[in-house]
């Protein structure tokens, strides 16, 4: 029995494939490849396979991570080379490594994620990147509403402490935002809340459906 971490990108129209369907797809691909996955015990066994962090529907991802276990020991390079040609369009496997021994999963160790957000501008912003930063981050608080997990009710929160770093560049009538946000079980900030509060702050009337989001990297603690 062995544990591995698979790195892959998810781009194009497959970004509209849900987290659950992605799990089903990987399960089928492992089976086609003849790689024997380890399964949980109990009434409804399922493959020991988890994403470091689920990718929101419609988001692109450049460094997505899948942690999985197998019944037999395989060379990591063999897994990569065997799975790569079986992937659907839009999924590209970039690496596979043997996971270091740890009691914690990648999901439990996730602390932050870096996103690139592209906001088309129908009207030019009369501000440079530094001025946008001051307008958005210069406030004492960045207040918005977020649904609470337990009560399922909206509550007002301050998302500013959850923004670890953020920068802005305008190019070709598009505002590009690079944001490092809290991610994981301890503290988690959705890019959606950044998009909403930023567009309100700058009075951008772009429809949300026009905004593109890509997760570039996931960061882990100890």
PDB file of C-alpha atoms in Angstrom:
ATOM      1  CA  UNK A   1       0.000   0.000   0.000  1.00  0.00           C
ATOM      2  CA  UNK A   2       1.302   3.466  -0.947  1.00  0.00           C
ATOM      3  CA  UNK A   3       0.158   7.090  -1.010  1.00  0.00           C
ATOM      4  CA  UNK A   4       0.751   9.531  -3.864  1.00  0.00           C
ATOM      5  CA  UNK A   5       0.067  13.151  -4.800  1.00  0.00           C
ATOM      6  CA  UNK A   6      -0.971  13.909  -8.362  1.00  0.00           C
ATOM      7  CA  UNK A   7      -0.620  17.464  -9.724  1.00  0.00           C
ATOM      8  CA  UNK A   8      -2.778  18.529 -12.665  1.00  0.00           C
ATOM      9  CA  UNK A   9      -4.271  21.537 -14.415  1.00  0.00           C
ATOM     10  CA  UNK A  10      -7.953  22.035 -15.172  1.00  0.00           C
ATOM     11  CA  UNK A  11      -8.671  24.516 -17.960  1.00  0.00           C
ATOM     12  CA  UNK A  12     -11.231  25.168 -20.656  1.00  0.00           C
ATOM     13  CA  UNK A  13     -14.838  23.989 -20.674  1.00  0.00           C
ATOM     14  CA  UNK A  14     -14.141  21.146 -18.246  1.00  0.00           C
ATOM     15  CA  UNK A  15     -13.965  23.819 -15.535  1.00  0.00           C
ATOM     16  CA  UNK A  16     -17.775  23.498 -15.475  1.00  0.00           C
ATOM     17  CA  UNK A  17     -17.467  19.868 -14.326  1.00  0.00           C
ATOM     18  CA  UNK A  18     -18.443  19.597 -10.657  1.00  0.00           C
ATOM     19  CA  UNK A  19     -16.258  18.353  -7.819  1.00  0.00           C
ATOM     20  CA  UNK A  20     -18.338  15.158  -7.516  1.00  0.00           C
ATOM     21  CA  UNK A  21     -18.082  14.436 -11.245  1.00  0.00           C
ATOM     22  CA  UNK A  22     -14.327  15.027 -11.112  1.00  0.00           C
ATOM     23  CA  UNK A  23     -14.062  12.365  -8.418  1.00  0.00           C
ATOM     24  CA  UNK A  24     -16.060   9.961 -10.581  1.00  0.00           C
ATOM     25  CA  UNK A  25     -13.892  10.748 -13.593  1.00  0.00           C
ATOM     26  CA  UNK A  26     -10.645  10.027 -11.743  1.00  0.00           C
ATOM     27  CA  UNK A  27     -12.110   6.799 -10.369  1.00  0.00           C
ATOM     28  CA  UNK A  28     -12.922   5.616 -13.915  1.00  0.00           C
ATOM     29  CA  UNK A  29      -9.502   6.656 -15.244  1.00  0.00           C
ATOM     30  CA  UNK A  30      -7.667   4.758 -12.475  1.00  0.00           C
ATOM     31  CA  UNK A  31      -9.729   1.697 -13.311  1.00  0.00           C
ATOM     32  CA  UNK A  32      -8.981   1.983 -17.050  1.00  0.00           C
ATOM     33  CA  UNK A  33      -5.286   2.368 -16.258  1.00  0.00           C
ATOM     34  CA  UNK A  34      -5.290  -0.807 -14.180  1.00  0.00           C
ATOM     35  CA  UNK A  35      -4.021   1.025 -11.092  1.00  0.00           C
ATOM     36  CA  UNK A  36      -5.477  -0.634  -8.009  1.00  0.00           C
ATOM     37  CA  UNK A  37      -6.780   1.977  -5.603  1.00  0.00           C
ATOM     38  CA  UNK A  38      -7.214   1.374  -1.885  1.00  0.00           C
ATOM     39  CA  UNK A  39     -10.802   1.502  -0.634  1.00  0.00           C
ATOM     40  CA  UNK A  40     -12.314   2.437   2.690  1.00  0.00           C
ATOM     41  CA  UNK A  41     -13.976  -0.192   4.848  1.00  0.00           C
ATOM     42  CA  UNK A  42     -17.646  -0.375   5.748  1.00  0.00           C
ATOM     43  CA  UNK A  43     -21.054  -0.666   4.098  1.00  0.00           C
ATOM     44  CA  UNK A  44     -20.286   1.728   1.245  1.00  0.00           C
ATOM     45  CA  UNK A  45     -16.548   1.471   0.360  1.00  0.00           C
ATOM     46  CA  UNK A  46     -15.075   4.318  -1.668  1.00  0.00           C
ATOM     47  CA  UNK A  47     -11.575   5.005  -3.052  1.00  0.00           C
ATOM     48  CA  UNK A  48      -9.113   6.644  -0.667  1.00  0.00           C
ATOM     49  CA  UNK A  49      -8.821   9.723  -2.855  1.00  0.00           C
ATOM     50  CA  UNK A  50      -9.254  13.410  -1.963  1.00  0.00           C
ATOM     51  CA  UNK A  51      -8.490  16.797  -3.479  1.00  0.00           C
ATOM     52  CA  UNK A  52      -6.365  19.191  -1.439  1.00  0.00           C
ATOM     53  CA  UNK A  53      -9.159  21.739  -1.904  1.00  0.00           C
ATOM     54  CA  UNK A  54     -12.218  21.395  -4.162  1.00  0.00           C
ATOM     55  CA  UNK A  55     -12.130  23.849  -7.067  1.00  0.00           C
ATOM     56  CA  UNK A  56     -15.265  25.963  -7.419  1.00  0.00           C
ATOM     57  CA  UNK A  57     -17.413  25.390 -10.494  1.00  0.00           C
ATOM     58  CA  UNK A  58     -16.253  27.564 -13.378  1.00  0.00           C
ATOM     59  CA  UNK A  59     -12.765  28.182 -11.958  1.00  0.00           C
ATOM     60  CA  UNK A  60      -9.606  27.186 -13.816  1.00  0.00           C
ATOM     61  CA  UNK A  61      -6.790  25.559 -11.847  1.00  0.00           C
ATOM     62  CA  UNK A  62      -3.087  25.332 -12.698  1.00  0.00           C
ATOM     63  CA  UNK A  63      -1.776  23.428  -9.679  1.00  0.00           C
ATOM     64  CA  UNK A  64      -4.596  21.170  -8.514  1.00  0.00           C
ATOM     65  CA  UNK A  65      -3.644  18.317  -6.185  1.00  0.00           C
ATOM     66  CA  UNK A  66      -5.159  14.860  -5.778  1.00  0.00           C
ATOM     67  CA  UNK A  67      -4.058  12.672  -2.867  1.00  0.00           C
ATOM     68  CA  UNK A  68      -4.730   8.937  -3.276  1.00  0.00           C
ATOM     69  CA  UNK A  69      -3.708   5.512  -2.013  1.00  0.00           C
ATOM     70  CA  UNK A  70      -3.081   2.286  -3.927  1.00  0.00           C
ATOM     71  CA  UNK A  71      -3.092  -1.361  -2.945  1.00  0.00           C
ATOM     72  CA  UNK A  72       0.201  -1.960  -4.726  1.00  0.00           C
ATOM     73  CA  UNK A  73       3.408   0.073  -4.912  1.00  0.00           C
ATOM     74  CA  UNK A  74       3.918   1.828  -8.249  1.00  0.00           C
ATOM     75  CA  UNK A  75       6.613   4.114  -9.547  1.00  0.00           C
ATOM     76  CA  UNK A  76       5.256   7.650  -9.438  1.00  0.00           C
ATOM     77  CA  UNK A  77       6.478   8.257 -12.984  1.00  0.00           C
ATOM     78  CA  UNK A  78       4.600   5.133 -14.136  1.00  0.00           C
ATOM     79  CA  UNK A  79       1.354   6.498 -12.691  1.00  0.00           C
ATOM     80  CA  UNK A  80       1.863   9.841 -14.419  1.00  0.00           C
ATOM     81  CA  UNK A  81       2.696   8.280 -17.786  1.00  0.00           C
ATOM     82  CA  UNK A  82      -0.165   5.783 -17.570  1.00  0.00           C
ATOM     83  CA  UNK A  83      -2.882   8.236 -16.548  1.00  0.00           C
ATOM     84  CA  UNK A  84      -1.871  11.187 -18.765  1.00  0.00           C
ATOM     85  CA  UNK A  85      -3.188   9.863 -22.119  1.00  0.00           C
ATOM     86  CA  UNK A  86      -6.476   8.777 -20.531  1.00  0.00           C
ATOM     87  CA  UNK A  87      -7.432  12.220 -19.280  1.00  0.00           C
ATOM     88  CA  UNK A  88     -10.285  14.158 -20.908  1.00  0.00           C
ATOM     89  CA  UNK A  89      -9.592  17.406 -22.757  1.00  0.00           C
ATOM     90  CA  UNK A  90      -8.730  20.181 -20.334  1.00  0.00           C
ATOM     91  CA  UNK A  91      -7.085  17.957 -17.706  1.00  0.00           C
ATOM     92  CA  UNK A  92      -3.293  17.780 -17.965  1.00  0.00           C
ATOM     93  CA  UNK A  93      -1.241  15.819 -15.453  1.00  0.00           C
ATOM     94  CA  UNK A  94       1.983  17.670 -14.671  1.00  0.00           C
ATOM     95  CA  UNK A  95       3.497  15.590 -11.860  1.00  0.00           C
ATOM     96  CA  UNK A  96       3.090  12.611  -9.559  1.00  0.00           C
ATOM     97  CA  UNK A  97       5.122  12.005  -6.406  1.00  0.00           C
ATOM     98  CA  UNK A  98       5.117   9.605  -3.495  1.00  0.00           C
ATOM     99  CA  UNK A  99       3.528  11.390  -0.519  1.00  0.00           C
ATOM    100  CA  UNK A 100       5.694  11.972   2.523  1.00  0.00           C
ATOM    101  CA  UNK A 101       4.572  10.060   5.645  1.00  0.00           C
ATOM    102  CA  UNK A 102       2.080  12.211   7.554  1.00  0.00           C
ATOM    103  CA  UNK A 103      -1.003  11.711   9.679  1.00  0.00           C
ATOM    104  CA  UNK A 104      -2.517  14.844   8.153  1.00  0.00           C
ATOM    105  CA  UNK A 105      -4.115  15.034   4.727  1.00  0.00           C
ATOM    106  CA  UNK A 106      -3.342  17.816   2.248  1.00  0.00           C
ATOM    107  CA  UNK A 107      -6.805  19.198   2.935  1.00  0.00           C
ATOM    108  CA  UNK A 108      -6.013  19.466   6.652  1.00  0.00           C
ATOM    109  CA  UNK A 109      -2.694  21.216   5.952  1.00  0.00           C
ATOM    110  CA  UNK A 110      -4.032  23.752   3.440  1.00  0.00           C
ATOM    111  CA  UNK A 111      -3.598  27.333   4.649  1.00  0.00           C
ATOM    112  CA  UNK A 112      -3.846  29.609   1.609  1.00  0.00           C
ATOM    113  CA  UNK A 113      -4.418  29.730  -2.127  1.00  0.00           C
ATOM    114  CA  UNK A 114      -3.351  32.151  -4.840  1.00  0.00           C
ATOM    115  CA  UNK A 115      -5.889  33.284  -7.427  1.00  0.00           C
ATOM    116  CA  UNK A 116      -5.760  35.380 -10.572  1.00  0.00           C
ATOM    117  CA  UNK A 117      -9.029  37.183 -11.275  1.00  0.00           C
ATOM    118  CA  UNK A 118      -9.710  38.868 -14.623  1.00  0.00           C
ATOM    119  CA  UNK A 119     -12.454  41.524 -14.616  1.00  0.00           C
ATOM    120  CA  UNK A 120     -13.386  43.000 -18.036  1.00  0.00           C
ATOM    121  CA  UNK A 121     -13.879  46.766 -17.843  1.00  0.00           C
ATOM    122  CA  UNK A 122     -16.653  48.360 -19.890  1.00  0.00           C
ATOM    123  CA  UNK A 123     -15.455  51.761 -18.717  1.00  0.00           C
ATOM    124  CA  UNK A 124     -11.812  52.633 -18.114  1.00  0.00           C
ATOM    125  CA  UNK A 125     -10.699  53.033 -14.498  1.00  0.00           C
ATOM    126  CA  UNK A 126      -8.958  56.321 -13.899  1.00  0.00           C
ATOM    127  CA  UNK A 127      -6.654  54.642 -11.377  1.00  0.00           C
ATOM    128  CA  UNK A 128      -3.403  52.703 -11.476  1.00  0.00           C
ATOM    129  CA  UNK A 129      -2.693  49.524  -9.536  1.00  0.00           C
ATOM    130  CA  UNK A 130      -1.375  51.329  -6.464  1.00  0.00           C
ATOM    131  CA  UNK A 131      -4.391  53.634  -6.327  1.00  0.00           C
ATOM    132  CA  UNK A 132      -6.762  50.677  -6.622  1.00  0.00           C
ATOM    133  CA  UNK A 133      -4.918  48.971  -3.766  1.00  0.00           C
ATOM    134  CA  UNK A 134      -5.281  52.034  -1.548  1.00  0.00           C
ATOM    135  CA  UNK A 135      -8.978  52.391  -2.394  1.00  0.00           C
ATOM    136  CA  UNK A 136      -9.732  48.749  -1.655  1.00  0.00           C
ATOM    137  CA  UNK A 137      -7.302  47.799   1.120  1.00  0.00           C
ATOM    138  CA  UNK A 138      -6.952  51.239   2.678  1.00  0.00           C
ATOM    139  CA  UNK A 139     -10.239  50.889   4.529  1.00  0.00           C
ATOM    140  CA  UNK A 140     -10.312  49.791   8.174  1.00  0.00           C
ATOM    141  CA  UNK A 141     -12.649  46.945   7.278  1.00  0.00           C
ATOM    142  CA  UNK A 142     -13.939  45.248   4.146  1.00  0.00           C
ATOM    143  CA  UNK A 143     -17.424  44.217   5.136  1.00  0.00           C
ATOM    144  CA  UNK A 144     -19.672  41.802   3.304  1.00  0.00           C
ATOM    145  CA  UNK A 145     -22.090  38.993   4.028  1.00  0.00           C
ATOM    146  CA  UNK A 146     -21.223  35.300   4.222  1.00  0.00           C
ATOM    147  CA  UNK A 147     -23.452  32.293   4.842  1.00  0.00           C
ATOM    148  CA  UNK A 148     -22.606  30.583   8.147  1.00  0.00           C
ATOM    149  CA  UNK A 149     -22.022  26.834   8.029  1.00  0.00           C
ATOM    150  CA  UNK A 150     -24.058  25.836  11.063  1.00  0.00           C
ATOM    151  CA  UNK A 151     -26.937  28.311  11.000  1.00  0.00           C
ATOM    152  CA  UNK A 152     -27.062  28.629   7.187  1.00  0.00           C
ATOM    153  CA  UNK A 153     -27.810  32.305   7.679  1.00  0.00           C
ATOM    154  CA  UNK A 154     -26.059  35.357   6.267  1.00  0.00           C
ATOM    155  CA  UNK A 155     -23.815  37.200   8.709  1.00  0.00           C
ATOM    156  CA  UNK A 156     -21.742  40.320   8.196  1.00  0.00           C
ATOM    157  CA  UNK A 157     -17.999  39.649   8.284  1.00  0.00           C
ATOM    158  CA  UNK A 158     -14.764  41.559   7.734  1.00  0.00           C
ATOM    159  CA  UNK A 159     -12.750  39.802   5.022  1.00  0.00           C
ATOM    160  CA  UNK A 160      -9.715  42.116   5.182  1.00  0.00           C
ATOM    161  CA  UNK A 161      -7.773  39.928   7.688  1.00  0.00           C
ATOM    162  CA  UNK A 162      -8.247  36.938   5.363  1.00  0.00           C
ATOM    163  CA  UNK A 163      -6.569  38.668   2.419  1.00  0.00           C
ATOM    164  CA  UNK A 164      -2.874  37.827   2.835  1.00  0.00           C
ATOM    165  CA  UNK A 165      -1.706  39.731  -0.219  1.00  0.00           C
ATOM    166  CA  UNK A 166      -3.337  41.383  -3.217  1.00  0.00           C
ATOM    167  CA  UNK A 167      -2.193  43.394  -6.233  1.00  0.00           C
ATOM    168  CA  UNK A 168      -3.854  45.020  -9.230  1.00  0.00           C
ATOM    169  CA  UNK A 169      -2.886  45.626 -12.866  1.00  0.00           C
ATOM    170  CA  UNK A 170      -5.019  47.080 -15.669  1.00  0.00           C
ATOM    171  CA  UNK A 171      -4.234  45.904 -19.187  1.00  0.00           C
ATOM    172  CA  UNK A 172      -6.215  45.795 -22.437  1.00  0.00           C
ATOM    173  CA  UNK A 173      -9.444  46.985 -20.776  1.00  0.00           C
ATOM    174  CA  UNK A 174      -9.173  44.266 -18.134  1.00  0.00           C
ATOM    175  CA  UNK A 175      -8.449  44.513 -14.420  1.00  0.00           C
ATOM    176  CA  UNK A 176      -6.187  41.663 -13.317  1.00  0.00           C
ATOM    177  CA  UNK A 177      -6.209  40.855  -9.608  1.00  0.00           C
ATOM    178  CA  UNK A 178      -3.633  38.547  -8.011  1.00  0.00           C
ATOM    179  CA  UNK A 179      -4.810  37.555  -4.542  1.00  0.00           C
ATOM    180  CA  UNK A 180      -3.396  35.288  -1.846  1.00  0.00           C
ATOM    181  CA  UNK A 181      -6.348  34.301   0.347  1.00  0.00           C
ATOM    182  CA  UNK A 182      -6.907  32.189   3.438  1.00  0.00           C
ATOM    183  CA  UNK A 183      -7.965  28.692   2.403  1.00  0.00           C
ATOM    184  CA  UNK A 184      -8.695  25.587   4.435  1.00  0.00           C
ATOM    185  CA  UNK A 185     -10.632  24.413   7.449  1.00  0.00           C
ATOM    186  CA  UNK A 186      -9.338  27.060   9.888  1.00  0.00           C
ATOM    187  CA  UNK A 187     -10.020  30.151   7.796  1.00  0.00           C
ATOM    188  CA  UNK A 188     -11.383  30.227   4.276  1.00  0.00           C
ATOM    189  CA  UNK A 189     -12.116  33.181   1.997  1.00  0.00           C
ATOM    190  CA  UNK A 190     -13.870  32.625  -1.307  1.00  0.00           C
ATOM    191  CA  UNK A 191     -12.651  34.757  -4.230  1.00  0.00           C
ATOM    192  CA  UNK A 192     -16.345  35.473  -4.826  1.00  0.00           C
ATOM    193  CA  UNK A 193     -16.408  37.749  -1.790  1.00  0.00           C
ATOM    194  CA  UNK A 194     -13.320  39.580  -3.038  1.00  0.00           C
ATOM    195  CA  UNK A 195     -14.930  40.032  -6.460  1.00  0.00           C
ATOM    196  CA  UNK A 196     -18.166  41.343  -4.946  1.00  0.00           C
ATOM    197  CA  UNK A 197     -16.547  43.823  -2.560  1.00  0.00           C
ATOM    198  CA  UNK A 198     -13.979  44.989  -5.121  1.00  0.00           C
ATOM    199  CA  UNK A 199     -16.594  45.706  -7.783  1.00  0.00           C
ATOM    200  CA  UNK A 200     -18.695  47.563  -5.220  1.00  0.00           C
ATOM    201  CA  UNK A 201     -15.688  49.586  -4.059  1.00  0.00           C
ATOM    202  CA  UNK A 202     -14.601  50.590  -7.586  1.00  0.00           C
ATOM    203  CA  UNK A 203     -18.187  50.874  -8.901  1.00  0.00           C
ATOM    204  CA  UNK A 204     -17.528  48.360 -11.685  1.00  0.00           C
ATOM    205  CA  UNK A 205     -20.756  47.285 -13.414  1.00  0.00           C
ATOM    206  CA  UNK A 206     -19.332  44.184 -15.135  1.00  0.00           C
ATOM    207  CA  UNK A 207     -21.618  41.150 -14.878  1.00  0.00           C
ATOM    208  CA  UNK A 208     -20.204  38.348 -12.724  1.00  0.00           C
ATOM    209  CA  UNK A 209     -20.556  35.896 -15.626  1.00  0.00           C
ATOM    210  CA  UNK A 210     -17.841  37.840 -17.482  1.00  0.00           C
ATOM    211  CA  UNK A 211     -15.289  37.541 -14.667  1.00  0.00           C
ATOM    212  CA  UNK A 212     -12.749  34.706 -14.940  1.00  0.00           C
ATOM    213  CA  UNK A 213     -11.018  33.102 -11.953  1.00  0.00           C
ATOM    214  CA  UNK A 214      -7.970  30.841 -11.953  1.00  0.00           C
ATOM    215  CA  UNK A 215      -6.370  29.224  -8.911  1.00  0.00           C
ATOM    216  CA  UNK A 216      -2.645  29.197  -9.502  1.00  0.00           C
ATOM    217  CA  UNK A 217      -1.272  27.550  -6.356  1.00  0.00           C
ATOM    218  CA  UNK A 218      -2.236  26.038  -3.001  1.00  0.00           C
ATOM    219  CA  UNK A 219      -0.051  26.630   0.063  1.00  0.00           C
ATOM    220  CA  UNK A 220       0.343  24.325   3.063  1.00  0.00           C
ATOM    221  CA  UNK A 221       1.382  24.593   6.695  1.00  0.00           C
ATOM    222  CA  UNK A 222       3.207  21.989   8.743  1.00  0.00           C
TER     223      UNK A 222
END
